[in-house]
Short mmCIF file of C-alpha atoms (C1' of nucleotides) in Angstrom, two decimals:
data_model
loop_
_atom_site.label_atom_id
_atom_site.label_comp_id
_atom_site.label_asym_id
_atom_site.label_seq_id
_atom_site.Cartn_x
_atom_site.Cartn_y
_atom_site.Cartn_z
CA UNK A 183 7.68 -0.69 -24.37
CA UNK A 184 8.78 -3.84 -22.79
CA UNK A 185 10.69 -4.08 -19.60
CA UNK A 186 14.38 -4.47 -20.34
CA UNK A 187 15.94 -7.55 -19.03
CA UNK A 188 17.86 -7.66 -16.26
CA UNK A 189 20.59 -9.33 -18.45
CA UNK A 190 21.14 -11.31 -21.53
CA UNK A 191 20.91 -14.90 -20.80
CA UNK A 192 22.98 -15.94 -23.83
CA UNK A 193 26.09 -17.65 -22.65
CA UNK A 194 25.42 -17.69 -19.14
CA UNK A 195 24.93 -20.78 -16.57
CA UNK A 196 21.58 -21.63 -15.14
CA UNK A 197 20.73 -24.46 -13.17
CA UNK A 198 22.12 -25.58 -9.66
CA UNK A 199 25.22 -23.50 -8.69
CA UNK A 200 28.48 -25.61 -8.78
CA UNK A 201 31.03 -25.41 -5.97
CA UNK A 202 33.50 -23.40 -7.77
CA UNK A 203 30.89 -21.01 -8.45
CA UNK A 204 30.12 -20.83 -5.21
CA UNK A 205 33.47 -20.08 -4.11
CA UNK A 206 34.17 -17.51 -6.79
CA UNK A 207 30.83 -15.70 -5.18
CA UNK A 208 31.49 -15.88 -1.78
CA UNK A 209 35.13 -14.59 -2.51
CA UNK A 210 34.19 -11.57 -3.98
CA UNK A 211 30.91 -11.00 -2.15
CA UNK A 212 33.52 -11.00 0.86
CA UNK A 213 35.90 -8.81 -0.30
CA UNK A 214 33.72 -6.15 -2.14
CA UNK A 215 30.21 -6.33 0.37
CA UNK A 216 26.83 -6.80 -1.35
CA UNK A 217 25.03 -5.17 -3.74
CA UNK A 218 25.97 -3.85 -7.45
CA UNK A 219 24.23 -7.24 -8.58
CA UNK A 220 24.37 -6.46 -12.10
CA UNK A 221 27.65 -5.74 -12.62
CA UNK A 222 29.11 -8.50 -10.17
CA UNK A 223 28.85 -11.48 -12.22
CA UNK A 224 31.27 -9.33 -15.15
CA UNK A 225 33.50 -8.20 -12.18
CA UNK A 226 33.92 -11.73 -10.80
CA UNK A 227 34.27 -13.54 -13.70
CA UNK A 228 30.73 -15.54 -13.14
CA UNK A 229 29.08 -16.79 -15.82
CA UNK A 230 25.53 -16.02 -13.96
CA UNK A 231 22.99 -13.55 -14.22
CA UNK A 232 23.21 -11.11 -11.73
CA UNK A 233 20.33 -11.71 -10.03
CA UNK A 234 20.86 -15.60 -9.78
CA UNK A 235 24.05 -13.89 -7.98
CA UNK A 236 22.05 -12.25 -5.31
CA UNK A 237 19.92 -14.89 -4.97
CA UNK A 238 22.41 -17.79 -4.53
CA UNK A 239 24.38 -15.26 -1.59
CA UNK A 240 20.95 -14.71 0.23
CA UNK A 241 19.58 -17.87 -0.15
CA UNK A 242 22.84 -20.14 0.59
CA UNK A 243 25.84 -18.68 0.86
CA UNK A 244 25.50 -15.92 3.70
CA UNK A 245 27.64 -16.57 6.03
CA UNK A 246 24.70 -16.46 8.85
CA UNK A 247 22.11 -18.85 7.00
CA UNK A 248 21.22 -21.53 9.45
CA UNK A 249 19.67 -24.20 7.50
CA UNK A 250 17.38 -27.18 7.81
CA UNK A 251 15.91 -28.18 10.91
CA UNK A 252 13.44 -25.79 11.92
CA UNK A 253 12.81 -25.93 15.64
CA UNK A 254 8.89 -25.88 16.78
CA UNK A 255 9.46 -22.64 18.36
CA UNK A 256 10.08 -21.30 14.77
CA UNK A 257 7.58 -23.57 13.38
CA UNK A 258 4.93 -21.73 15.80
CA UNK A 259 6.45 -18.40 15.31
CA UNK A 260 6.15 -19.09 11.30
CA UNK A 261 2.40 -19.91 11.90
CA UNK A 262 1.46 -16.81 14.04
CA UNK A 263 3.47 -14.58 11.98
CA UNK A 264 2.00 -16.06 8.67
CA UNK A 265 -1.57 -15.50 10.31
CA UNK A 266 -0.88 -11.94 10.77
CA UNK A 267 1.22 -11.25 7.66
CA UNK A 268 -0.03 -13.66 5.11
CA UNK A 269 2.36 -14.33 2.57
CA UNK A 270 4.73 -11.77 3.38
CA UNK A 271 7.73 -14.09 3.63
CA UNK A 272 10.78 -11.23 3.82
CA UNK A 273 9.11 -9.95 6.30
CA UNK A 274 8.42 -13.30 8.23
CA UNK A 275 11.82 -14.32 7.60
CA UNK A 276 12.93 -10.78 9.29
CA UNK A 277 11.67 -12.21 12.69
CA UNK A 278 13.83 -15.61 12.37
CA UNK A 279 17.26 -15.10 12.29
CA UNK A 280 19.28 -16.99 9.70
CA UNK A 281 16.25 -18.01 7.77
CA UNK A 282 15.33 -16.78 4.45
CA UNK A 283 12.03 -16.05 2.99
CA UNK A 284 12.59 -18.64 0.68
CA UNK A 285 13.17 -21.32 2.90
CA UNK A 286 10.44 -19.87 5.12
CA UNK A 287 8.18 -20.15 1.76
CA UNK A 288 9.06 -23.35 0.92
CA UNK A 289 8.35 -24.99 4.78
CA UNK A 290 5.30 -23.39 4.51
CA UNK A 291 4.49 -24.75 0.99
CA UNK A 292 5.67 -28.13 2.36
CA UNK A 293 4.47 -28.33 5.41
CA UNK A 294 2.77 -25.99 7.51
CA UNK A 295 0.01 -25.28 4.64
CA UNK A 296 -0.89 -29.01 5.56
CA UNK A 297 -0.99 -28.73 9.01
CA UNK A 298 -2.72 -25.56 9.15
CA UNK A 299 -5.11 -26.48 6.35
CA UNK A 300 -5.37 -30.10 5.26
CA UNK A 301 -8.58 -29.34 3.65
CA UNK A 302 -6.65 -27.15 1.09
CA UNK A 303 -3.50 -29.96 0.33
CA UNK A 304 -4.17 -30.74 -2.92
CA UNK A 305 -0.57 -31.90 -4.18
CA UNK A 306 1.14 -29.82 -6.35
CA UNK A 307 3.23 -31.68 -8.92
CA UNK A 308 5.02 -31.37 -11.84
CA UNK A 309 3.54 -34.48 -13.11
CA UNK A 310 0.59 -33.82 -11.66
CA UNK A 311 -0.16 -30.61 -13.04
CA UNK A 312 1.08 -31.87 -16.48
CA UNK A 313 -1.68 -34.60 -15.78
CA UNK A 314 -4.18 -32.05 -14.76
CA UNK A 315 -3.66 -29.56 -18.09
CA UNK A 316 -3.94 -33.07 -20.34
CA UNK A 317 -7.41 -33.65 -19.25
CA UNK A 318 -10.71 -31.22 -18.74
CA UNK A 319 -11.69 -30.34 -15.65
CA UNK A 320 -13.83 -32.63 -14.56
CA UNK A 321 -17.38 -32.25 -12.30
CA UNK A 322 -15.07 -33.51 -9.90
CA UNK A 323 -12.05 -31.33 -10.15
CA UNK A 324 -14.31 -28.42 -10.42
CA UNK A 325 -16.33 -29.47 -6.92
CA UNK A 326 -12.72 -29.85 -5.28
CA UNK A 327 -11.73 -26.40 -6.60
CA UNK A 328 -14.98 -25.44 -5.01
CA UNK A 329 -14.26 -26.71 -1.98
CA UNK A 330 -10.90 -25.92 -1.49
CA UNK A 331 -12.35 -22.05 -2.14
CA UNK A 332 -15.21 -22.36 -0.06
CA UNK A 333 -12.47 -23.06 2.88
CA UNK A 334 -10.04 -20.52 2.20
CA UNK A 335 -13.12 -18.12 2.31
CA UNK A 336 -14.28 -19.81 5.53
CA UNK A 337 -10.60 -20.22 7.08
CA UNK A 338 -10.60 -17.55 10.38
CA UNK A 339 -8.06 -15.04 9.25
CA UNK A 340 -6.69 -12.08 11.01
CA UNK A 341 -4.67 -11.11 8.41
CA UNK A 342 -3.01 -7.70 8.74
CA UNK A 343 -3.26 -5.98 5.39
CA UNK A 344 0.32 -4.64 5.40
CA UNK A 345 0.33 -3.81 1.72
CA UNK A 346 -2.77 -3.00 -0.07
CA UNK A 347 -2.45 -4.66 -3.13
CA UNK A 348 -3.55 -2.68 -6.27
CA UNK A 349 -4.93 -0.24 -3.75
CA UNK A 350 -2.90 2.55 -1.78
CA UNK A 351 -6.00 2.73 0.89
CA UNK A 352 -5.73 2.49 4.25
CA UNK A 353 -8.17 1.54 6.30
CA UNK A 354 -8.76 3.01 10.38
CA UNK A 355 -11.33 0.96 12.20
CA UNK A 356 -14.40 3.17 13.67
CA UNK A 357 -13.41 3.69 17.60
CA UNK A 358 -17.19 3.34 18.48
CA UNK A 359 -17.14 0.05 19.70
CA UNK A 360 -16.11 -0.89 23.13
CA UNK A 361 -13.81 -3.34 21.51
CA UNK A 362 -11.60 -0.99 20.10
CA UNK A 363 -10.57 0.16 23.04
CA UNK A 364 -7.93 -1.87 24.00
CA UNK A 365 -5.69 -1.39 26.32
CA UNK A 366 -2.45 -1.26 25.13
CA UNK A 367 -3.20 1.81 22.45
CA UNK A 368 -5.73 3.54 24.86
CA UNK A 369 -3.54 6.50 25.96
CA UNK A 370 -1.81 8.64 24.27
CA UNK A 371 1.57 8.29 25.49
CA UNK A 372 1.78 5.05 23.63
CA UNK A 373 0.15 6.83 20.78
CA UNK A 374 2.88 9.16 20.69
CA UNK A 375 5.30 5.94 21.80
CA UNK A 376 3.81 4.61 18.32
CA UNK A 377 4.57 7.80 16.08
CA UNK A 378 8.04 7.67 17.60
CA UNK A 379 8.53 4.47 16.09
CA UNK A 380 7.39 5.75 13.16
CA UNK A 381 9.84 7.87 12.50
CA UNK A 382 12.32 5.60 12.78
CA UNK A 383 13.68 7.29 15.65
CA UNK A 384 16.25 4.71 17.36
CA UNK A 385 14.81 4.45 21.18
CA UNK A 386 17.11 3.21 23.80
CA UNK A 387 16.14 -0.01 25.29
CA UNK A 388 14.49 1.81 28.42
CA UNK A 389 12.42 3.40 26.63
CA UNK A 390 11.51 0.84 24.74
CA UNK A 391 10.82 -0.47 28.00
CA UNK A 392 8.68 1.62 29.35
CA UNK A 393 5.95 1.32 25.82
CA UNK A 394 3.91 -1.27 25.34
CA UNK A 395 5.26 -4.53 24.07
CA UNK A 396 3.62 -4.50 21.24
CA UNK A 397 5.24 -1.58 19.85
CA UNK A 398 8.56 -2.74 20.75
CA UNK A 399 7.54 -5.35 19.06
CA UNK A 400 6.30 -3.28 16.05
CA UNK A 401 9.37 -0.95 16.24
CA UNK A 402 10.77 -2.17 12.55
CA UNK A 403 7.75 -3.32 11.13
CA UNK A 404 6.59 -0.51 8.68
CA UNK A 405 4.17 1.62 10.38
CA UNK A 406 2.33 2.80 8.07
CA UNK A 407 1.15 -0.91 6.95
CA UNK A 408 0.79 -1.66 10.38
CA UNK A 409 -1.18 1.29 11.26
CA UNK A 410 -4.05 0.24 9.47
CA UNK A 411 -5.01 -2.15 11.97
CA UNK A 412 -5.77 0.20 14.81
CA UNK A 413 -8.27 2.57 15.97
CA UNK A 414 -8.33 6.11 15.71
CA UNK A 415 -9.82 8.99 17.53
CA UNK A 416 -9.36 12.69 17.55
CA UNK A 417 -5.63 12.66 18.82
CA UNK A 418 -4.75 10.70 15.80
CA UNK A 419 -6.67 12.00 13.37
CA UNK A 420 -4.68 14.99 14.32
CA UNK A 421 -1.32 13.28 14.12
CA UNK A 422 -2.37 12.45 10.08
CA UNK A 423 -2.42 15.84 9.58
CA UNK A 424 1.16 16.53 10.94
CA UNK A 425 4.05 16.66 8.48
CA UNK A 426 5.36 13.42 10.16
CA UNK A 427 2.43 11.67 9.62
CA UNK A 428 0.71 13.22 6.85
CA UNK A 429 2.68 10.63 4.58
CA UNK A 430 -0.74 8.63 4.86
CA UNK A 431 -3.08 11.22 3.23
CA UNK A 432 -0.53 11.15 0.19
CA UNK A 433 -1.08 9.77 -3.48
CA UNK A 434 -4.47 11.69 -3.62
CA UNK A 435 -6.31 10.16 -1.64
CA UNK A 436 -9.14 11.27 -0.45
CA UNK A 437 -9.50 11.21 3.68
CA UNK A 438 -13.39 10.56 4.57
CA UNK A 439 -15.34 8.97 6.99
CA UNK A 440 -18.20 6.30 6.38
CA UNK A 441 -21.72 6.42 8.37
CA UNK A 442 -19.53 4.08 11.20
CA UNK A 443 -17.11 6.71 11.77
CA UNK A 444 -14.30 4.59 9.78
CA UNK A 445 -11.68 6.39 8.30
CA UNK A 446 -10.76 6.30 5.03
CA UNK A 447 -7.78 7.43 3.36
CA UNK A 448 -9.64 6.09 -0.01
CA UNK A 449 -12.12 7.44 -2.36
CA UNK A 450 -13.27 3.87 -3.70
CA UNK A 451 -16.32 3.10 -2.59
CA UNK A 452 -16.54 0.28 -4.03
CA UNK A 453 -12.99 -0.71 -2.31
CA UNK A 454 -14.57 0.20 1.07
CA UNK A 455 -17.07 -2.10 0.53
CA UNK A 456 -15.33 -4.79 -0.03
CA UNK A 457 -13.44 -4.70 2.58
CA UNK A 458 -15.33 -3.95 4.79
CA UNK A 459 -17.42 -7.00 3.73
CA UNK A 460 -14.27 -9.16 3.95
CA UNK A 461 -13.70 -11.51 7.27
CA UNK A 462 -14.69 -10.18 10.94
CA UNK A 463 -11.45 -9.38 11.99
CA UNK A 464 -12.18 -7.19 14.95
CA UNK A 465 -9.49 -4.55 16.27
CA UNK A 466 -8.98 -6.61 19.40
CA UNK A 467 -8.46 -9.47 17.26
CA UNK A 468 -5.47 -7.87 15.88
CA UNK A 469 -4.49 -6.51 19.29
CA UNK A 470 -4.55 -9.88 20.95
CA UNK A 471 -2.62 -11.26 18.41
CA UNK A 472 0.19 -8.89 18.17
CA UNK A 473 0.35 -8.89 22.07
CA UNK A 474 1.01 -12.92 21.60
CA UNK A 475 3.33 -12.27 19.32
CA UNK A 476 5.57 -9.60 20.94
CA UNK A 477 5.74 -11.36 24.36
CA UNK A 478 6.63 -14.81 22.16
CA UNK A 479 9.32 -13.16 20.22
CA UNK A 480 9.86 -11.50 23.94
CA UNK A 481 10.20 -14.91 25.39
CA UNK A 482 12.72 -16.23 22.75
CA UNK A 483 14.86 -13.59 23.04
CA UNK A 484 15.10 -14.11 26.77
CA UNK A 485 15.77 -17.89 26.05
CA UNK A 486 18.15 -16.80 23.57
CA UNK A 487 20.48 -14.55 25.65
"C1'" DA B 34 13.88 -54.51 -8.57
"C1'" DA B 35 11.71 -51.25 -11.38
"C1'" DA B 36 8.46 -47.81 -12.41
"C1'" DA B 37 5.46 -44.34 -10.94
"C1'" DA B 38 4.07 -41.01 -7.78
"C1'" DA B 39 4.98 -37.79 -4.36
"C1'" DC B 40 7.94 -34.72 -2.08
"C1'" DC B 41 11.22 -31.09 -1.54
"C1'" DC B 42 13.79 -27.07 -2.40
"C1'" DA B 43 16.99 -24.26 -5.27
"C1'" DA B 44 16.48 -21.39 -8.88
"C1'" DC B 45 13.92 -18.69 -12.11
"C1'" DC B 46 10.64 -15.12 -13.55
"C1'" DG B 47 8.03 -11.06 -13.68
"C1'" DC B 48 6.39 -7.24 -11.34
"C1'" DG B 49 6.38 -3.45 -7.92
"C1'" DT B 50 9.21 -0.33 -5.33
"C1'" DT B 51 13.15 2.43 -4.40
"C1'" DC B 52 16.97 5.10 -5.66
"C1'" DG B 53 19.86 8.23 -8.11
"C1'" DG B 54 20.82 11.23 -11.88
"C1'" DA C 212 9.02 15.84 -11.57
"C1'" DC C 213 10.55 12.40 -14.43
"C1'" DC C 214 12.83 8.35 -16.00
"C1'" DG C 215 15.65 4.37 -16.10
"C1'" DA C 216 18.42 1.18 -13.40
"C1'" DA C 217 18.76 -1.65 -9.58
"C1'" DC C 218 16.82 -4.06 -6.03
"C1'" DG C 219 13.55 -6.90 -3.52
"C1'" DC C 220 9.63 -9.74 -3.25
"C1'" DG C 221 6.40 -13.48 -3.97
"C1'" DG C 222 4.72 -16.97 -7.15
"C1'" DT C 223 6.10 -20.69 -9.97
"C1'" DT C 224 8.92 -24.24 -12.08
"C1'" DG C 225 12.26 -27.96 -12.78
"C1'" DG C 226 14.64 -31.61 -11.44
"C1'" DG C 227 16.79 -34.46 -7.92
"C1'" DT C 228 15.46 -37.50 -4.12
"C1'" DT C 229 12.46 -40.42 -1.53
"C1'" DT C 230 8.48 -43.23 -1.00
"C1'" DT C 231 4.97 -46.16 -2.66
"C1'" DT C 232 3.03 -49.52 -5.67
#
DNA sequence: AAAAAACCCAACCGCGTTCGG
DNA sequence: ACCGAACGCGGTTGGGTTTTT
């Protein structure tokens, strides 16, 4: 059974938005509030799918959209945040008020992906690619492929895995090495500062205060992607096993620990393996960098107020 | 000046997740 | 617990604009 559409396209506009239908969106989106995206375009007499709807009023016509011109300060924030995140542009976008994960996206596409890798700008083209699927690949095209691989694999990355992807595992470093015992998760007030944040409970600002940046930091970021990043030791093993927590050992999987002491909330060992062969990203790595991070954001909201 | 190539970004598409009945 | 609808996300495409030849 095939997935229904999300609308019949017969009879309805596509293409670049004109300015009346613009207006006619940003009336109604006004006067009614957001959401019901399917049945808007009926209500408001649009000739759009309702989903082109959405995306037109998130992408352009929200009334806090700041467009173009992307300061350094956000071009830097974009970077670090796309070196912890990846490709997780809503949630980039989250940290840079006004921007959109499409714009976000498409500056990285554009530009950053050139800066940060020139090794892996091979031009992306319409043409181009029509060129490209005319002829074979060529012992040339195949070497650059190669290469452009070869660097991705090589590129430092201290990715956090915030959504396993085909895979509901999540993976808690082994607390055995020295390194994992950084400072800023070491105790377990901020342990307990962390499961606070987890539950979404709203902390005053003094309170926030008083936890570590990073968690302030952290405070709407998902936890439970986050989480997977840190180390863990009897306290917190203990906290997975609480009601609160225990959302983790969900879905059937299956907790264990490997001959490191890692944690595993994963019966694949072949999963395990993998990643665990993946890059060296250490737990201080990740530390350090979401310490940078939560003093820069820090820092810009200061500059901001 | 014209054609081709490159660039840019809005919009589309399909899939995964969440929500509500 | 299940299922379908709605939503949200990230990858991709298409076409307008700018730059290069």
């Amino acid at each position: 059974m095939g997935r229904r559409p999300c609308c019949s396209k017969e009879g309805l506009n596509r293409g670049a938005w004109s300015a009346r239908e613009d207006k006619i969106l940003t009336d109604y989106v006004t006067a009614h509030g957001e959401g019901k995206w399917r049945d808007l375009p009926k209500r408001a007499g649009l000739k759009r799918c309702g989903k082109s709807c959405r995306l037109r009023w998130l992408n352009y016509l929200r009334p806090d959209i700041k467009r173009g011109n992307i300061t350094e300060d956000e071009e830097n924030l974009i970077i670090k945040l796309h070196s912890l995140l990846g490709n997780r542009w809503s949630l980039i976008a989250g940290r840079l008020p006004g921007r959109t994960d499409n714009e976000i996206k498409n500056y990285w596409n554009t530009n950053l992906s050139k800066k940060i890798m020139p090794q892996l700008c091979i031009r992306r083209s319409s043409k181009g690619k029509a060129e490209a699927n005319k002829l074979p690949a060529t012992a040339d095209s195949s070497s650059d492929h190669e290469a452009v691989t070869r660097a991705a694999a090589e590129q430092p990355t201290f990715l956090i895995k915030t959504k396993a992807v085909r895979c509901s595992k999540v993976y808690i470093p082994s607390p055995s090495s020295p390194a994992t015992q950084h400072e800023h998760l070491a105790n377990n007030h901020q342990r307990s500062e962390l499961a606070r944040c987890n539950e979404n409970t709203p902390s005053s600002a003094s309170e926030l205060q008083v936890a570590d940046p990073a968690c302030c930091f952290l405070e709407d970021f998902d936890m439970e992607e986050l989480i997977s990043g840190f180390p863990v030791d009897d306290a917190f093993l203990q906290l997975c096993v609480d009601d609160d927590v225990g959302q983790f050992t969900r879905q059937n999987d299956v907790v264990s620990t490997d001959d490191n002491g890692s944690l595993w909330f994963c019966d694949d060992d072949a999963m395990q393996d993998e990643f665990r062969g993946s890059d060296g990203c250490t737990e201080s790595q990740i530390a350090a960098e979401v310490e940078t991070l939560a003093s820069l954001i820090d820092s810009e909201e200061e500059h901001r107020e």
